[in-house]
Coordinates of C-alpha atoms in Angstrom, one line a residue:
Chain A
M1 CA -3.7 55.5 -32.7
D2 CA -5.8 55.6 -35.8
E3 CA -4.7 58.5 -38.1
V4 CA -8.3 59.0 -39.2
F5 CA -9.4 59.6 -35.6
L6 CA -6.5 62.1 -35.0
T7 CA -7.5 64.0 -38.1
H8 CA -11.2 63.9 -37.0
L9 CA -10.3 65.4 -33.6
K10 CA -8.2 68.1 -35.3
T11 CA -10.6 69.1 -38.0
K12 CA -13.8 68.8 -36.0
F13 CA -12.7 70.1 -32.6
S14 CA -9.2 71.7 -33.2
L15 CA -7.8 69.2 -30.7
V16 CA -4.2 67.8 -31.0
F17 CA -3.0 65.4 -28.3
H18 CA 0.6 65.8 -27.1
D19 CA 0.8 62.3 -25.5
L20 CA -1.1 59.8 -27.6
S21 CA -0.8 57.1 -24.9
Y22 CA -3.7 58.8 -23.0
L23 CA -5.9 58.6 -26.1
E24 CA -4.9 55.0 -26.7
E25 CA -5.8 54.1 -23.1
A26 CA -9.2 55.8 -23.4
F27 CA -10.0 54.0 -26.6
T28 CA -9.1 50.5 -25.4
H29 CA -11.9 48.4 -23.9
S30 CA -11.1 45.7 -21.3
S31 CA -12.3 43.0 -23.7
Y32 CA -9.5 44.0 -26.1
V33 CA -7.0 43.9 -23.3
N34 CA -8.2 40.5 -22.2
E35 CA -7.8 39.1 -25.7
H36 CA -4.3 40.6 -26.1
R37 CA -2.6 39.9 -22.8
N38 CA 0.8 39.6 -24.3
L39 CA 0.6 43.3 -25.4
K40 CA 0.2 44.4 -21.7
L41 CA -2.2 47.2 -22.6
K42 CA -4.2 49.3 -20.2
D43 CA -8.0 49.4 -20.5
N44 CA -9.9 52.6 -20.2
E45 CA -11.5 52.0 -16.8
R46 CA -9.1 54.1 -14.7
I47 CA -9.1 57.0 -17.1
E48 CA -12.9 56.8 -17.1
F49 CA -12.9 57.1 -13.3
L50 CA -11.1 60.4 -13.7
G51 CA -13.1 61.6 -16.7
D52 CA -16.4 61.1 -14.9
A53 CA -15.2 63.5 -12.1
V54 CA -13.9 66.0 -14.6
L55 CA -17.3 66.0 -16.4
E56 CA -19.2 66.4 -13.1
L57 CA -17.2 69.5 -12.2
T58 CA -17.1 71.2 -15.6
V59 CA -20.9 70.6 -16.1
S60 CA -21.6 71.7 -12.5
R61 CA -19.7 74.9 -12.9
F62 CA -21.4 75.7 -16.2
L63 CA -24.9 75.1 -14.7
Y64 CA -24.0 77.1 -11.6
E65 CA -23.2 80.1 -13.7
L66 CA -26.0 79.6 -16.3
Y67 CA -28.7 79.4 -13.7
P68 CA -27.8 81.8 -10.9
D69 CA -31.3 81.6 -9.3
V70 CA -32.0 77.9 -9.7
P71 CA -31.9 76.0 -6.3
E72 CA -29.5 73.1 -5.7
G73 CA -32.0 70.3 -6.0
K74 CA -32.9 71.4 -9.6
L75 CA -29.2 71.8 -10.5
T76 CA -28.5 68.3 -9.3
R77 CA -31.4 66.8 -11.3
L78 CA -30.3 68.8 -14.4
R79 CA -26.7 67.6 -14.0
A80 CA -27.9 64.0 -13.6
T81 CA -29.7 64.3 -16.9
I82 CA -26.6 65.5 -18.7
V83 CA -23.9 63.3 -17.0
C84 CA -25.7 60.0 -17.5
E85 CA -25.6 56.9 -19.6
V86 CA -28.3 58.0 -22.0
S87 CA -26.8 61.4 -22.8
L88 CA -23.1 60.5 -22.8
S89 CA -23.6 57.4 -25.0
Q90 CA -25.4 59.6 -27.5
F91 CA -22.6 62.1 -27.5
A92 CA -20.1 59.3 -28.1
K93 CA -22.0 58.3 -31.2
E94 CA -22.7 61.9 -32.4
Y95 CA -19.0 62.7 -32.2
E96 CA -18.1 59.3 -33.8
F97 CA -16.0 58.0 -30.9
D98 CA -17.8 54.7 -31.3
Q99 CA -16.0 54.0 -34.5
F100 CA -12.6 54.1 -33.0
I101 CA -12.7 52.1 -29.8
R102 CA -10.7 48.8 -29.7
L103 CA -13.0 45.9 -28.7
G104 CA -12.4 42.2 -28.1
K105 CA -14.0 39.9 -30.7
G106 CA -16.6 38.6 -28.3
E107 CA -17.6 42.2 -27.3
E108 CA -17.8 43.1 -31.0
R109 CA -20.0 40.1 -31.8
M110 CA -22.3 41.0 -28.9
N111 CA -22.8 44.5 -30.5
G112 CA -20.7 46.1 -27.7
R113 CA -19.9 49.0 -30.1
K114 CA -23.6 50.0 -29.7
R115 CA -24.0 49.3 -26.0
P116 CA -24.9 52.5 -24.1
A117 CA -22.9 51.6 -21.0
L118 CA -19.8 51.0 -23.1
L119 CA -20.2 54.2 -25.1
C120 CA -20.9 56.3 -21.9
D121 CA -17.7 55.0 -20.4
L122 CA -15.9 55.8 -23.7
F123 CA -17.0 59.4 -23.6
E124 CA -15.9 59.8 -20.0
S125 CA -12.6 58.1 -20.9
F126 CA -12.0 60.6 -23.7
I127 CA -12.6 63.5 -21.3
G128 CA -10.2 61.9 -18.8
A129 CA -7.5 61.6 -21.5
L130 CA -8.0 65.2 -22.6
Y131 CA -7.7 66.3 -19.0
L132 CA -4.5 64.3 -18.4
D133 CA -3.0 65.5 -21.6
Q134 CA -3.9 69.2 -21.5
G135 CA -5.7 70.1 -18.3
I136 CA -9.2 71.3 -17.6
D137 CA -9.2 74.3 -19.9
S138 CA -8.9 72.0 -22.9
V139 CA -11.9 70.0 -21.6
L140 CA -13.8 73.2 -21.3
F141 CA -12.8 74.1 -24.9
F142 CA -14.2 70.8 -26.1
L143 CA -17.4 71.1 -24.1
E144 CA -17.9 74.6 -25.4
Q145 CA -18.1 73.0 -28.9
T146 CA -20.3 70.1 -27.9
I147 CA -22.4 69.8 -24.7
F148 CA -22.6 73.4 -23.5
P149 CA -24.4 74.7 -26.6
K150 CA -27.0 71.8 -26.1
I151 CA -27.5 72.9 -22.5
N152 CA -27.8 76.6 -23.6
S153 CA -30.5 75.6 -26.1
G154 CA -32.5 74.0 -23.3
A155 CA -32.0 70.4 -24.5
F156 CA -32.1 69.1 -20.9
S157 CA -34.2 71.7 -19.2
H158 CA -37.4 69.6 -19.4
V159 CA -36.3 67.7 -16.3
M160 CA -36.9 70.9 -14.3
D161 CA -40.5 71.0 -15.3
H162 CA -42.4 68.6 -13.1
K163 CA -45.8 69.6 -14.5
T164 CA -44.8 68.5 -18.0
N165 CA -43.2 65.3 -16.6
L166 CA -46.4 64.4 -14.7
Q167 CA -48.6 65.1 -17.7
E168 CA -46.4 62.9 -19.9
F169 CA -46.4 60.1 -17.4
L170 CA -50.2 60.1 -16.9
Q171 CA -50.9 60.4 -20.6
Q172 CA -49.0 57.2 -21.5
K173 CA -52.4 55.6 -20.9
G174 CA -54.4 58.1 -23.0
E175 CA -55.8 61.6 -22.5
I176 CA -56.4 62.5 -18.9
G177 CA -57.6 65.7 -17.3
I178 CA -55.1 67.2 -14.8
E179 CA -56.0 70.1 -12.6
Y180 CA -54.1 72.2 -10.0
Q181 CA -56.2 73.7 -7.2
L182 CA -55.1 76.2 -4.6
V183 CA -56.2 74.6 -1.3
D184 CA -54.6 76.8 1.3
E185 CA -52.5 80.0 1.9
I186 CA -50.4 79.8 5.1
G187 CA -48.2 82.2 7.1
P188 CA -48.3 85.9 7.5
A189 CA -48.6 88.2 4.5
H190 CA -44.9 89.0 4.1
Q191 CA -44.0 85.3 4.3
K192 CA -46.9 83.7 2.6
A193 CA -46.8 80.1 1.4
F194 CA -49.3 78.5 -1.0
V195 CA -50.5 74.9 -0.9
V196 CA -51.7 73.4 -4.2
E197 CA -53.3 70.1 -4.8
V198 CA -52.9 68.2 -8.1
L199 CA -55.8 66.1 -9.3
A200 CA -56.2 63.7 -12.2
E201 CA -59.8 63.1 -13.3
G202 CA -60.9 64.6 -10.1
Q203 CA -58.7 62.4 -7.9
S204 CA -56.0 63.9 -5.7
L205 CA -52.5 62.7 -6.6
G206 CA -50.6 64.9 -4.1
Q207 CA -50.0 68.4 -2.7
G208 CA -47.1 70.9 -2.8
Q209 CA -46.1 74.0 -1.0
G210 CA -44.2 77.0 -2.3
T211 CA -43.8 80.7 -2.0
T212 CA -45.6 81.3 -5.3
K213 CA -48.5 79.4 -6.8
K214 CA -46.4 78.3 -9.7
A215 CA -43.7 77.0 -7.4
A216 CA -46.3 75.1 -5.3
E217 CA -47.7 73.5 -8.5
Q218 CA -44.3 72.3 -9.5
V219 CA -43.8 70.8 -6.0
A220 CA -47.2 69.1 -6.2
A221 CA -46.5 67.6 -9.6
E222 CA -43.1 66.4 -8.4
N223 CA -44.7 64.8 -5.2
A224 CA -47.4 63.2 -7.4
L225 CA -44.8 61.8 -9.8
L226 CA -42.7 60.4 -6.9
A227 CA -45.8 58.7 -5.4
L228 CA -46.8 57.3 -8.7
L229 CA -43.3 55.9 -9.5
E230 CA -43.2 54.3 -6.1
K231 CA -46.4 52.3 -6.7
Chain B
M1 CA -17.8 87.2 8.5
D2 CA -16.6 86.3 12.0
E3 CA -13.0 87.8 12.4
V4 CA -12.1 84.8 14.6
F5 CA -12.8 82.5 11.7
L6 CA -10.8 84.5 9.2
T7 CA -7.9 84.5 11.6
H8 CA -8.3 80.7 12.1
L9 CA -8.2 80.2 8.3
K10 CA -5.1 82.4 8.0
T11 CA -3.1 81.0 10.8
K12 CA -4.1 77.4 10.5
F13 CA -4.2 77.0 6.6
S14 CA -2.5 80.2 5.3
L15 CA -5.8 81.0 3.5
V16 CA -7.1 84.5 2.9
F17 CA -10.3 85.0 1.0
H18 CA -10.5 87.8 -1.5
D19 CA -14.3 87.9 -1.7
L20 CA -15.8 87.2 1.7
S21 CA -19.3 86.8 0.2
Y22 CA -18.5 83.3 -0.9
L23 CA -17.4 82.4 2.6
E24 CA -20.5 84.0 4.1
E25 CA -22.7 82.0 1.7
A26 CA -20.9 78.8 2.6
F27 CA -21.4 79.3 6.3
T28 CA -25.1 80.2 6.1
H29 CA -27.6 77.3 6.6
S30 CA -31.0 77.5 5.0
S31 CA -32.6 77.5 8.5
Y32 CA -30.9 80.9 9.2
V33 CA -32.0 82.3 5.8
N34 CA -35.6 81.2 6.6
E35 CA -35.6 83.0 10.0
H36 CA -34.1 86.2 8.4
R37 CA -36.0 86.6 5.2
N38 CA -35.8 90.4 5.3
L39 CA -31.9 90.1 5.0
K40 CA -32.3 88.3 1.6
L41 CA -29.4 86.0 2.3
K42 CA -28.2 83.1 0.2
D43 CA -28.0 79.7 1.9
N44 CA -25.1 77.3 1.2
E45 CA -26.9 74.8 -0.9
R46 CA -25.8 76.0 -4.4
I47 CA -22.2 76.5 -3.4
E48 CA -22.3 73.0 -1.8
F49 CA -23.4 71.5 -5.1
L50 CA -20.3 72.9 -6.7
G51 CA -18.0 72.1 -3.8
D52 CA -19.1 68.4 -3.9
A53 CA -18.0 68.2 -7.6
V54 CA -14.7 70.0 -6.8
L55 CA -13.9 67.5 -4.0
E56 CA -14.8 64.5 -6.3
L57 CA -12.3 65.7 -8.9
T58 CA -9.5 66.7 -6.6
V59 CA -9.7 63.5 -4.6
S60 CA -10.1 61.4 -7.8
R61 CA -7.0 62.9 -9.3
F62 CA -5.0 62.4 -6.1
L63 CA -6.0 58.7 -5.8
Y64 CA -5.4 58.1 -9.6
E65 CA -1.8 59.3 -9.1
L66 CA -1.2 57.7 -5.7
Y67 CA -2.3 54.3 -6.8
P68 CA -1.1 53.8 -10.4
D69 CA -1.9 50.1 -10.4
V70 CA -5.2 50.0 -8.5
P71 CA -8.2 49.1 -10.7
E72 CA -11.1 51.5 -11.1
G73 CA -13.5 49.6 -8.9
K74 CA -11.3 50.0 -5.9
L75 CA -10.5 53.6 -6.6
T76 CA -14.3 54.3 -6.7
R77 CA -14.8 52.5 -3.4
L78 CA -11.9 54.4 -1.9
R79 CA -13.2 57.7 -3.1
A80 CA -16.6 56.9 -1.7
T81 CA -15.1 56.4 1.7
I82 CA -13.4 59.8 1.6
V83 CA -16.1 61.9 -0.1
C84 CA -18.9 60.8 2.2
E85 CA -21.0 62.1 5.1
V86 CA -19.1 60.3 7.8
S87 CA -15.6 61.5 6.7
L88 CA -16.5 65.0 5.6
S89 CA -18.6 65.7 8.8
Q90 CA -15.6 64.7 10.8
F91 CA -13.3 67.0 8.8
A92 CA -15.7 69.9 9.4
K93 CA -15.4 69.3 13.2
E94 CA -11.7 68.7 13.2
Y95 CA -11.1 72.0 11.3
E96 CA -13.6 73.8 13.6
F97 CA -15.9 74.8 10.8
D98 CA -18.9 73.7 12.9
Q99 CA -18.3 76.6 15.3
F100 CA -18.9 79.2 12.6
I101 CA -21.9 78.2 10.6
R102 CA -25.0 80.4 11.0
L103 CA -28.0 78.3 12.0
G104 CA -31.7 79.2 12.6
K105 CA -32.8 78.9 16.2
G106 CA -34.8 75.8 15.6
E107 CA -32.0 74.0 13.9
E108 CA -29.7 75.1 16.8
R109 CA -32.1 73.7 19.4
M110 CA -32.3 70.4 17.5
N111 CA -28.5 70.1 17.7
G112 CA -28.1 70.8 14.0
R113 CA -24.5 72.0 14.7
K114 CA -23.6 68.4 15.4
R115 CA -25.7 66.8 12.7
P116 CA -23.4 64.9 10.2
A117 CA -25.4 65.7 7.1
L118 CA -25.3 69.4 7.9
L119 CA -21.5 69.3 8.7
C120 CA -20.8 67.3 5.5
D121 CA -22.7 69.9 3.5
L122 CA -20.7 72.6 5.3
F123 CA -17.4 71.1 4.4
E124 CA -18.4 70.8 0.7
S125 CA -19.7 74.4 0.8
F126 CA -16.3 75.6 2.1
I127 CA -14.6 73.8 -0.7
G128 CA -17.0 75.4 -3.2
A129 CA -16.3 78.9 -1.7
L130 CA -12.6 78.4 -1.9
Y131 CA -12.9 77.2 -5.5
L132 CA -15.0 80.2 -6.6
D133 CA -12.8 82.7 -4.8
Q134 CA -9.4 81.3 -5.8
G135 CA -9.7 78.4 -8.2
I136 CA -8.8 74.7 -7.9
D137 CA -5.1 75.2 -7.0
S138 CA -6.1 76.8 -3.7
V139 CA -8.4 73.9 -3.0
L140 CA -5.5 71.5 -3.7
F141 CA -3.3 73.7 -1.3
F142 CA -6.0 73.3 1.4
L143 CA -6.4 69.5 0.8
E144 CA -2.6 69.0 0.9
Q145 CA -2.7 70.3 4.5
T146 CA -5.8 68.3 5.5
I147 CA -7.2 65.3 3.7
F148 CA -4.3 64.2 1.4
P149 CA -1.9 63.4 4.3
K150 CA -4.7 61.3 5.8
I151 CA -5.0 59.4 2.5
N152 CA -1.3 59.0 2.3
S153 CA -1.1 57.5 5.8
G154 CA -3.6 54.9 4.8
A155 CA -6.5 56.2 6.9
F156 CA -9.0 55.0 4.3
S157 CA -7.3 52.1 2.7
H158 CA -9.1 49.6 4.8
V159 CA -12.0 49.7 2.4
M160 CA -9.8 48.1 -0.2
D161 CA -9.1 45.1 2.0
H162 CA -12.2 42.9 1.8
K163 CA -10.7 40.0 3.8
T164 CA -10.2 42.3 6.8
N165 CA -13.6 43.7 6.4
L166 CA -15.2 40.3 6.3
Q167 CA -13.2 39.2 9.3
E168 CA -14.3 42.2 11.3
F169 CA -17.9 41.7 10.3
L170 CA -18.0 38.1 11.3
Q171 CA -16.1 38.6 14.5
Q172 CA -18.6 41.1 15.9
K173 CA -20.3 38.0 17.3
G174 CA -17.1 36.5 18.7
E175 CA -14.1 34.5 17.4
I176 CA -14.8 32.6 14.2
G177 CA -12.6 30.5 11.9
I178 CA -12.3 31.8 8.4
E179 CA -10.7 29.8 5.6
Y180 CA -10.0 30.4 1.9
Q181 CA -9.8 27.3 -0.3
L182 CA -8.7 27.1 -3.9
V183 CA -11.6 25.2 -5.6
D184 CA -10.7 25.6 -9.3
E185 CA -8.2 26.9 -11.8
I186 CA -9.7 27.7 -15.2
G187 CA -8.6 28.9 -18.6
P188 CA -5.4 28.1 -20.5
A189 CA -2.0 28.5 -18.8
H190 CA -1.3 32.0 -20.1
Q191 CA -4.7 33.3 -19.1
K192 CA -5.3 31.3 -16.0
A193 CA -8.0 32.3 -13.5
F194 CA -8.3 31.0 -9.9
V195 CA -11.6 30.3 -8.1
V196 CA -11.5 30.6 -4.4
E197 CA -14.2 29.8 -1.8
V198 CA -14.4 31.4 1.6
L199 CA -15.7 29.4 4.5
A200 CA -16.6 30.4 8.0
E201 CA -16.6 27.5 10.5
G202 CA -16.6 25.2 7.5
Q203 CA -19.7 26.8 5.9
S204 CA -19.3 28.4 2.5
L205 CA -20.0 32.1 2.4
G206 CA -19.2 32.7 -1.3
Q207 CA -16.7 32.4 -4.1
G208 CA -14.5 34.7 -6.1
Q209 CA -12.5 34.6 -9.2
G210 CA -9.3 36.4 -10.1
T211 CA -6.0 36.2 -12.0
T212 CA -4.1 35.5 -8.8
K213 CA -5.1 33.5 -5.7
K214 CA -4.8 36.7 -3.6
A215 CA -7.1 38.6 -6.0
A216 CA -9.6 35.7 -6.0
E217 CA -9.6 35.7 -2.2
Q218 CA -10.4 39.4 -2.1
V219 CA -13.3 38.9 -4.5
A220 CA -14.6 36.0 -2.5
A221 CA -14.5 38.0 0.7
E222 CA -16.3 40.9 -1.0
N223 CA -19.0 38.6 -2.4
A224 CA -19.4 37.0 1.0
L225 CA -19.7 40.4 2.7
L226 CA -22.3 41.6 0.1
A227 CA -24.3 38.5 0.6
L228 CA -24.2 38.8 4.4
L229 CA -25.2 42.5 4.3
E230 CA -28.1 41.7 2.1
K231 CA -29.6 39.2 4.6

């Protein structure tokens, strides 16, 4: 394994691998294996399979504790925004993993080193290698220096705000007036639910129901977005 | 929490919960919470979110070690056959979890206690509760008594055999002759790949490529199945 990378892991994240073969496996793309069949190398796909599940759990637990009152649906959406190709490929670049993966010549020529799917897999493979080498606590130690602070600072929380999402979607085509109107209050006083309608330029885009007006607005915005995206 | 259930967990799985509130949360359906708002209960959806990720990781790790030579694609398919509604709802029934979940009256009338989606969520919630109460080692201890022996005995391995799957699919409509023919060998001698065509009653259903004839047949069968299912 590249000494520069080992030093990078040590100085930047205080990480030292015991068994370098995990790290080598994680940083070996199938295109490299195919071009060096005589070396009988392992590509990073199996270790990525494991790393993906490790990330899902560690991020899930972190979100579960960070947001004790957020319902499951929102947690799932938030997790999907963190454990996804866009985010993980950015992390791989930010932490300079992209510089150290072994690629085949063809993949290199095709700019594979910048390909988001490849970088996302690489990030998950690294997590898998760390997990196999040192267990889940070391993965948490790494995430506490990298992804968790980003989550804490609200870098992903926008996905939970459907009103903002709807606004951004509609305003792709220029300024547009969005209104939320309370159209009904249902149920007895102690179990009241509000029904809110969302309108763009006076035209209804959908309704939502919730136990507060604010919650009903979010649901209305989400329903409107879902309907617009299905068109 | 129902004493009968606590005894069941202890005698059947040697499990004793320290904090019963996790178990109560796992066995409380949202329909029950909605019908008892004054009790301010938590439903099992958040704990299910966590349990799902715990299952994914524990099953992934088990498969990773059980099948050291199986490629990632097959591991993913195998995991999906285990951590899925059909399987998990059956486990919930087999281990009698279905008898102890608290449902609302409406859900009970609608036969919710037998609904696979509800039972699948319940199984994942139980795993989440066990994880929060005692950590991942207790989850492994439970799975070693339940799901892992099933995996070991090959209860899910059929998903990895596409030739059998294709045969079963085609023979739903009666006996049918399936043939695999080698149609091409490509690449240089040290990197040879085989191309195999699968035919049913002499009609081509698809092709597959692999580094061995057997692998190429599996890919051909998988492609044929995918094409047939898309029709």
